[in-house]
Every structure is written in structure tokens, then in C-alpha cells.
Amino acid sequence: MNSPAAPSSRILIIGAGPAGLMAAERLAVAGHRVDVFEKMPSVARKFLMAGRGGLNLTHSEPRPCFDGRYGEAEPVVARWLDGFDAAALTAWADGLGAQTFTGSSGRVFPTAMKASPLLRAWLARLEGLGVAIHTRHNWIGREGDNWLFDTPEGSKSLKADAIILALGGGSYARLGSDGGWVRWMEENAIAVRPLQPANVGLGVAWSDILHERFAGHPLKNIVISHKDRAVRGEAMVAAYGLEGGAIYALSADLREAINTDGHTNIRIDLRPDLTVEELERRLSKPRGKNSLSNHLRKTLHLDAASVALMREAGPLPDSPQALAAHIKAVPVRLDSVQGLDKAISSAGGILLDQIDDRLMLKAMPGVFVCGEMLDWEAPTGGYLLQACFASGARVAEGVADYLQP
């Protein structure tokens, strides 16, 4: 890591998540005086929570397939990735002592499998670069060129040569990203798409049996299909419905379908590695005194939760042919979306036509935005954090360009 150059412009960054801290690091290295303001008592709380189950930093999937994970926002996010892609993020994390590795799924993790060691090393680096981090500083608005904060010491009014807003989306409000900035943007004629839950569970009207006996059971190595899309992965039976990676990968389409029609249907292939013909052959074996459930368990290794899921659509077919077809396409009706407070991330945000290539608001020269405040979404699997980090790197370039004489 290069040492900071002689200080030049002063930059205020509001929000101390991955996007804001990445922007702070890049700008401090470039020689700017950087102050980061965070309303919570400590920084990067959502980042730390993401690391509890194993910090999935990014994914090894090659581009342009990687870019396609961002849907409608692909052209914009791809430009961020051009400047800070998965290889760059991995090298950056390794430089902080994370010693990343790529799992069998292609996901990239630090060997510690959590965020706290990486964050500690990062904060030490930022301190060495002269970045000042101010916690318990709640941004409350702007008066002319003055940016206003509520702090434990009272109100503060600050000026800067450039401002970066990195306030996050609308999920996990208790960790700081509550979407409170939306109203301010709208009051200042900045167009915002309403925040909606993304990477979130979906409601199913389960029978009492499934609800009471199988909530919390995983459905492993399945394929979930919705209209013309199919995703392989895992899901979890929840008391309210379904959640998990395969559901999250389809969540944007599923959410929109439910918002439009009030419900939508998916099909679950419980044995994607076996053809219908092979399933039929195995199911045709005599089952003797075994119940149908035991027959399914012994011949196809279908557990009780999977069989219960199959029964949700009605009595199981008698013939091997019909039963095989059912296993390959178990129908499930989804009728609701869990709220933002249950979502891993949020969709919506500042419309991308409101910013220029530097991530500066067109209507507010000198004011930049990054991270989940912008209107993009992605599935879990490393794509969320990758885009946040990449947008932080991109906005730092944009600010540096803006401040050039």
C-alpha cells in the first residue's frame, strides 16, 4: 500500500460500510483529507453481520457472466467492475492478511470465514492513511454548503470540497441502513425507485404438517424453476415459506410477479441429476412392505421434508411415471414477500440516470453516491459485496477527477 501524499482537498464521506470505507482508502492514498461519518456507535455493522456465516467477499465466475448477475443495471455495474473486479477485491483482501480461498461453489472467502479480522486490519490501514472516522454522527441535512450532523457533542455544520453519500439501502435498519435518506433525495428532486426487499424469503401457505414438522429443514441440491429461468442450489423450508440461495437468485423476478399478480408459481426438481426415465426405472422396483415414503427414501434418498413437500400439492401419484414427473417438478405457490426488515439487501434506490459516470448527482455538483443507495440489485454469492466495493473504488476515481484543477 502506498503512503498518503500531501493532503489537498477535504472530502466528507457519510456512511461507513464497505463502499464508503473503500472510497475513503482510495482517496486518502491519493492525498486527500478524508473524514468518514457514521451514525452508529461502530462502523460496518452490516458487513460484520454478513461475515457471521462465512464472509462471501466475491465470486470466481468469469465475466461477462458475472456482470449478468446485475440484471438491468449490468451496463453501469460492469463499468465499476472494469476498475475493481473480483481479482482486484481478492488481492486487496489478501493484502490485509485475509488469505482468501475459492470454495467448490466458486465463492471467495477469507480463511477466517468472518469479517472481524479483515475489518480490524482495514481500519488500522485507514488510520495509518490519516482517515478520520467519526461515529455517532448522524447526518440530518444540508443548508447551502453546510452539511449538518447531530453528534454526542451537539450539532455540527461542516463544509467540504466533495461529499460522498454511502448510506446503504433499506435492509437491516437496526444496523444503520434504514433508507432514511430517500425522503431527502425526493425533496431535492432526485428520482428514487422505492426500496424493496431483495434476497428475501417468500411466503407459502403451508399445511400444518409442513409448517410444524419441517420448518428449518434444508432442501439440498435442487433446481428451482420460474417461468423460463432455472437455478440450481439449495433452499430452506421456513415456517412462513421458502428462503435460501436458490430462492434469492430468482427473488427479483419472483418479487415482481407477486407484486403484479399477488402470487406466482415455482417448480422444484428434487433430483436434478436423474432423468425422468431413471427415476421411473428406480420407482418401478417392488417396494414390498415399505410405505411409499420409505420407498422414496430408499430408492431416491428423498428425506421426509422432501416427501412432505411433494404431498403439499395433493396425494402422491400411484404410477412410477407420474411420480417421477412429480419429483422433477414439484409445484409450489408463492403468495407473499417478506419485508425489508427480513431482507438481506434491498432493491431500488437512486435511479442510475440521476448520476454521471463519476457517480456524481447531476443535479448536485460535488455530491456523489455509491453502494446500495443506487438502483441495482444482485443475488447472494459474493455479487452484493463485490458491487459495493467496486462502486466505492469508482466513486473515489470520480471524486479525484472532479477535484482536479
XYZ file of C-alpha atoms in Angstrom, residues 98-361:
264
model
C -7.262 -12.297 4.761
C -5.654 -15.161 2.788
C -8.699 -15.776 0.642
C -9.675 -19.088 -0.926
C -12.218 -20.157 -3.534
C -14.755 -22.741 -2.451
C -16.190 -25.540 -4.565
C -19.172 -23.311 -5.421
C -16.877 -20.631 -6.855
C -17.461 -18.294 -3.941
C -14.465 -16.495 -2.466
C -13.958 -16.349 1.309
C -11.253 -15.261 3.752
C -9.716 -18.228 5.558
C -11.008 -16.861 8.865
C -14.543 -17.164 7.447
C -15.615 -13.982 9.193
C -15.408 -10.238 8.732
C -13.952 -9.007 12.008
C -10.223 -9.765 11.367
C -10.444 -8.193 7.916
C -12.231 -5.123 9.254
C -9.700 -4.638 12.061
C -6.818 -4.728 9.595
C -8.665 -2.375 7.263
C -9.371 0.175 9.982
C -5.719 0.080 11.003
C -4.737 0.788 7.413
C -7.196 3.682 7.198
C -5.856 5.138 10.423
C -2.352 4.940 9.034
C -3.520 6.809 5.943
C -4.900 9.606 8.104
C -8.593 8.852 7.565
C -10.646 10.238 10.459
C -13.712 8.181 11.359
C -16.416 9.850 13.434
C -19.031 7.517 14.928
C -22.357 8.589 16.460
C -22.536 11.368 13.880
C -25.993 11.327 12.336
C -26.358 13.301 9.112
C -29.566 15.360 9.285
C -29.436 17.535 6.170
C -27.805 20.374 4.325
C -28.030 24.140 4.469
C -26.327 25.722 1.493
C -22.761 24.454 1.507
C -23.004 23.249 5.092
C -23.624 19.586 5.924
C -25.363 19.151 9.264
C -24.854 16.417 11.851
C -26.271 15.504 15.231
C -23.457 14.306 17.481
C -22.959 13.492 21.175
C -21.282 16.895 21.467
C -24.202 18.695 19.829
C -24.902 19.910 16.313
C -22.094 20.242 13.797
C -22.001 22.100 10.491
C -19.237 21.146 8.081
C -18.063 22.121 4.614
C -16.017 20.122 2.145
C -14.757 20.152 -1.416
C -16.742 16.998 -2.174
C -19.301 14.832 -0.409
C -19.814 11.090 -0.813
C -23.074 9.601 0.403
C -22.697 5.900 1.195
C -25.747 5.404 3.392
C -26.731 1.898 2.308
C -30.103 0.573 1.261
C -33.121 -0.216 3.385
C -32.489 -3.647 4.874
C -31.441 -4.322 8.458
C -32.378 -0.876 9.725
C -31.145 -1.798 13.207
C -27.619 -1.953 11.780
C -27.826 1.534 10.311
C -29.080 1.290 6.716
C -32.692 2.336 7.197
C -33.316 4.163 3.916
C -33.968 7.415 5.761
C -32.153 9.326 3.022
C -34.898 8.610 0.464
C -37.113 11.461 1.628
C -34.249 13.951 1.463
C -33.443 12.912 -2.096
C -37.050 13.231 -3.184
C -37.353 16.640 -1.537
C -34.355 17.695 -3.600
C -35.859 16.408 -6.875
C -33.564 13.366 -7.088
C -35.590 10.495 -8.588
C -35.627 7.373 -6.406
C -37.172 4.000 -7.136
C -38.957 2.809 -3.966
C -36.836 0.491 -1.848
C -38.000 -3.121 -1.881
C -36.730 -6.294 -0.218
C -34.193 -8.328 -2.193
C -32.604 -11.676 -1.378
C -35.503 -12.388 0.902
C -37.795 -15.257 1.807
C -41.162 -15.762 0.166
C -44.427 -16.802 1.747
C -46.171 -20.133 1.160
C -49.454 -21.244 2.737
C -48.007 -24.460 4.130
C -50.137 -27.188 5.625
C -49.907 -27.577 9.387
C -47.773 -30.695 8.949
C -45.110 -28.974 6.879
C -45.250 -25.833 8.979
C -44.920 -27.596 12.324
C -42.673 -30.545 11.484
C -40.314 -29.329 8.787
C -39.637 -25.622 9.317
C -35.864 -25.245 9.293
C -35.183 -28.289 7.086
C -32.877 -27.743 4.086
C -33.638 -28.794 0.540
C -30.209 -29.567 -0.903
C -29.070 -29.960 -4.497
C -32.323 -28.892 -6.113
C -33.299 -26.853 -9.154
C -35.971 -24.191 -8.795
C -37.683 -23.020 -11.989
C -39.789 -19.919 -12.517
C -41.152 -19.270 -15.991
C -38.133 -19.558 -18.297
C -35.439 -19.386 -15.604
C -33.967 -22.230 -13.595
C -31.468 -22.022 -10.737
C -29.583 -24.841 -9.083
C -28.716 -24.630 -5.422
C -30.300 -25.017 -2.026
C -33.351 -23.717 -0.210
C -34.709 -23.873 3.293
C -38.227 -24.637 4.410
C -39.225 -21.809 6.760
C -42.331 -21.547 8.887
C -43.575 -18.779 6.598
C -42.418 -20.283 3.269
C -39.091 -20.708 1.482
C -35.724 -18.997 1.694
C -32.133 -19.701 0.686
C -29.707 -19.223 -2.183
C -31.764 -20.726 -4.997
C -34.762 -18.609 -3.973
C -32.624 -15.479 -3.674
C -31.194 -15.967 -7.159
C -34.741 -15.696 -8.506
C -36.017 -13.188 -5.956
C -36.169 -10.181 -8.274
C -38.406 -11.986 -10.765
C -40.440 -13.648 -8.024
C -40.967 -10.349 -6.188
C -42.134 -8.566 -9.315
C -44.503 -11.403 -10.225
C -46.050 -11.372 -6.751
C -46.291 -7.574 -6.767
C -48.112 -7.736 -10.103
C -50.386 -10.754 -9.684
C -50.482 -11.334 -5.937
C -48.852 -14.740 -6.305
C -46.622 -16.793 -8.579
C -45.683 -20.444 -9.020
C -42.344 -22.208 -9.000
C -41.374 -25.809 -9.728
C -38.786 -27.684 -7.700
C -36.778 -30.516 -9.183
C -35.799 -32.603 -6.175
C -33.448 -34.862 -8.152
C -31.911 -32.786 -10.970
C -29.127 -35.291 -11.648
C -31.566 -38.040 -12.579
C -33.716 -38.137 -15.701
C -37.408 -38.867 -15.566
C -36.670 -42.239 -17.156
C -34.119 -43.158 -14.494
C -36.473 -42.078 -11.735
C -39.240 -44.172 -13.281
C -36.932 -47.190 -13.501
C -35.979 -46.946 -9.833
C -39.529 -46.318 -8.699
C -40.723 -49.383 -10.620
C -38.777 -51.710 -8.321
C -41.018 -53.702 -5.988
C -41.389 -51.934 -2.683
C -42.648 -54.921 -0.702
C -43.995 -53.886 2.678
C -42.348 -50.465 2.562
C -44.578 -47.414 2.707
C -44.347 -45.056 -0.220
C -42.343 -42.631 1.917
C -39.832 -45.356 2.790
C -39.715 -46.467 -0.835
C -38.836 -42.919 -1.886
C -36.224 -42.684 0.834
C -34.556 -45.980 -0.038
C -34.646 -45.756 -3.823
C -34.088 -41.989 -4.299
C -32.738 -40.818 -0.924
C -35.600 -38.355 -0.579
C -35.875 -37.271 3.049
C -39.092 -36.723 4.972
C -39.115 -32.971 4.296
C -38.892 -33.541 0.534
C -41.702 -36.099 0.614
C -43.834 -33.747 2.698
C -43.190 -31.026 0.137
C -44.346 -33.364 -2.609
C -47.572 -34.055 -0.688
C -48.404 -30.337 -0.429
C -49.766 -30.464 -3.973
C -52.137 -33.319 -3.080
C -51.985 -37.122 -2.832
C -48.915 -38.632 -4.441
C -49.453 -40.329 -7.811
C -49.606 -44.114 -7.851
C -47.811 -44.826 -11.101
C -43.996 -44.654 -11.330
C -44.322 -42.478 -14.444
C -46.499 -39.844 -12.786
C -44.490 -39.957 -9.560
C -41.231 -39.449 -11.443
C -42.686 -36.458 -13.268
C -43.877 -35.017 -9.954
C -40.429 -35.333 -8.371
C -38.931 -33.409 -11.304
C -41.417 -30.543 -10.989
C -42.990 -30.183 -7.547
C -45.317 -27.158 -7.766
C -45.214 -24.508 -5.038
C -47.356 -21.365 -4.971
C -45.661 -18.267 -3.529
C -48.034 -15.626 -2.280
C -46.069 -13.015 -0.350
C -42.666 -11.380 0.065
C -41.021 -10.893 3.442
C -40.423 -7.249 4.355
C -37.291 -5.124 4.249
C -36.584 -5.928 7.877
C -36.163 -9.582 6.860
C -34.219 -8.960 3.644
C -30.512 -9.469 3.129
C -30.406 -6.489 0.775
C -32.718 -4.038 -0.933
C -33.674 -3.240 -4.493
C -34.485 0.239 -5.727
C -32.689 3.454 -4.871
C -31.445 6.476 -6.760
C -32.157 5.979 -10.442
C -28.987 5.472 -12.430
C -29.864 8.259 -14.853
C -29.534 10.696 -11.934
C -25.754 10.216 -11.779
C -22.926 10.702 -14.249
C -20.111 8.237 -14.942
C -18.252 9.569 -11.908
C -21.227 8.684 -9.685
C -21.906 12.350 -9.050
C -25.502 13.520 -8.806
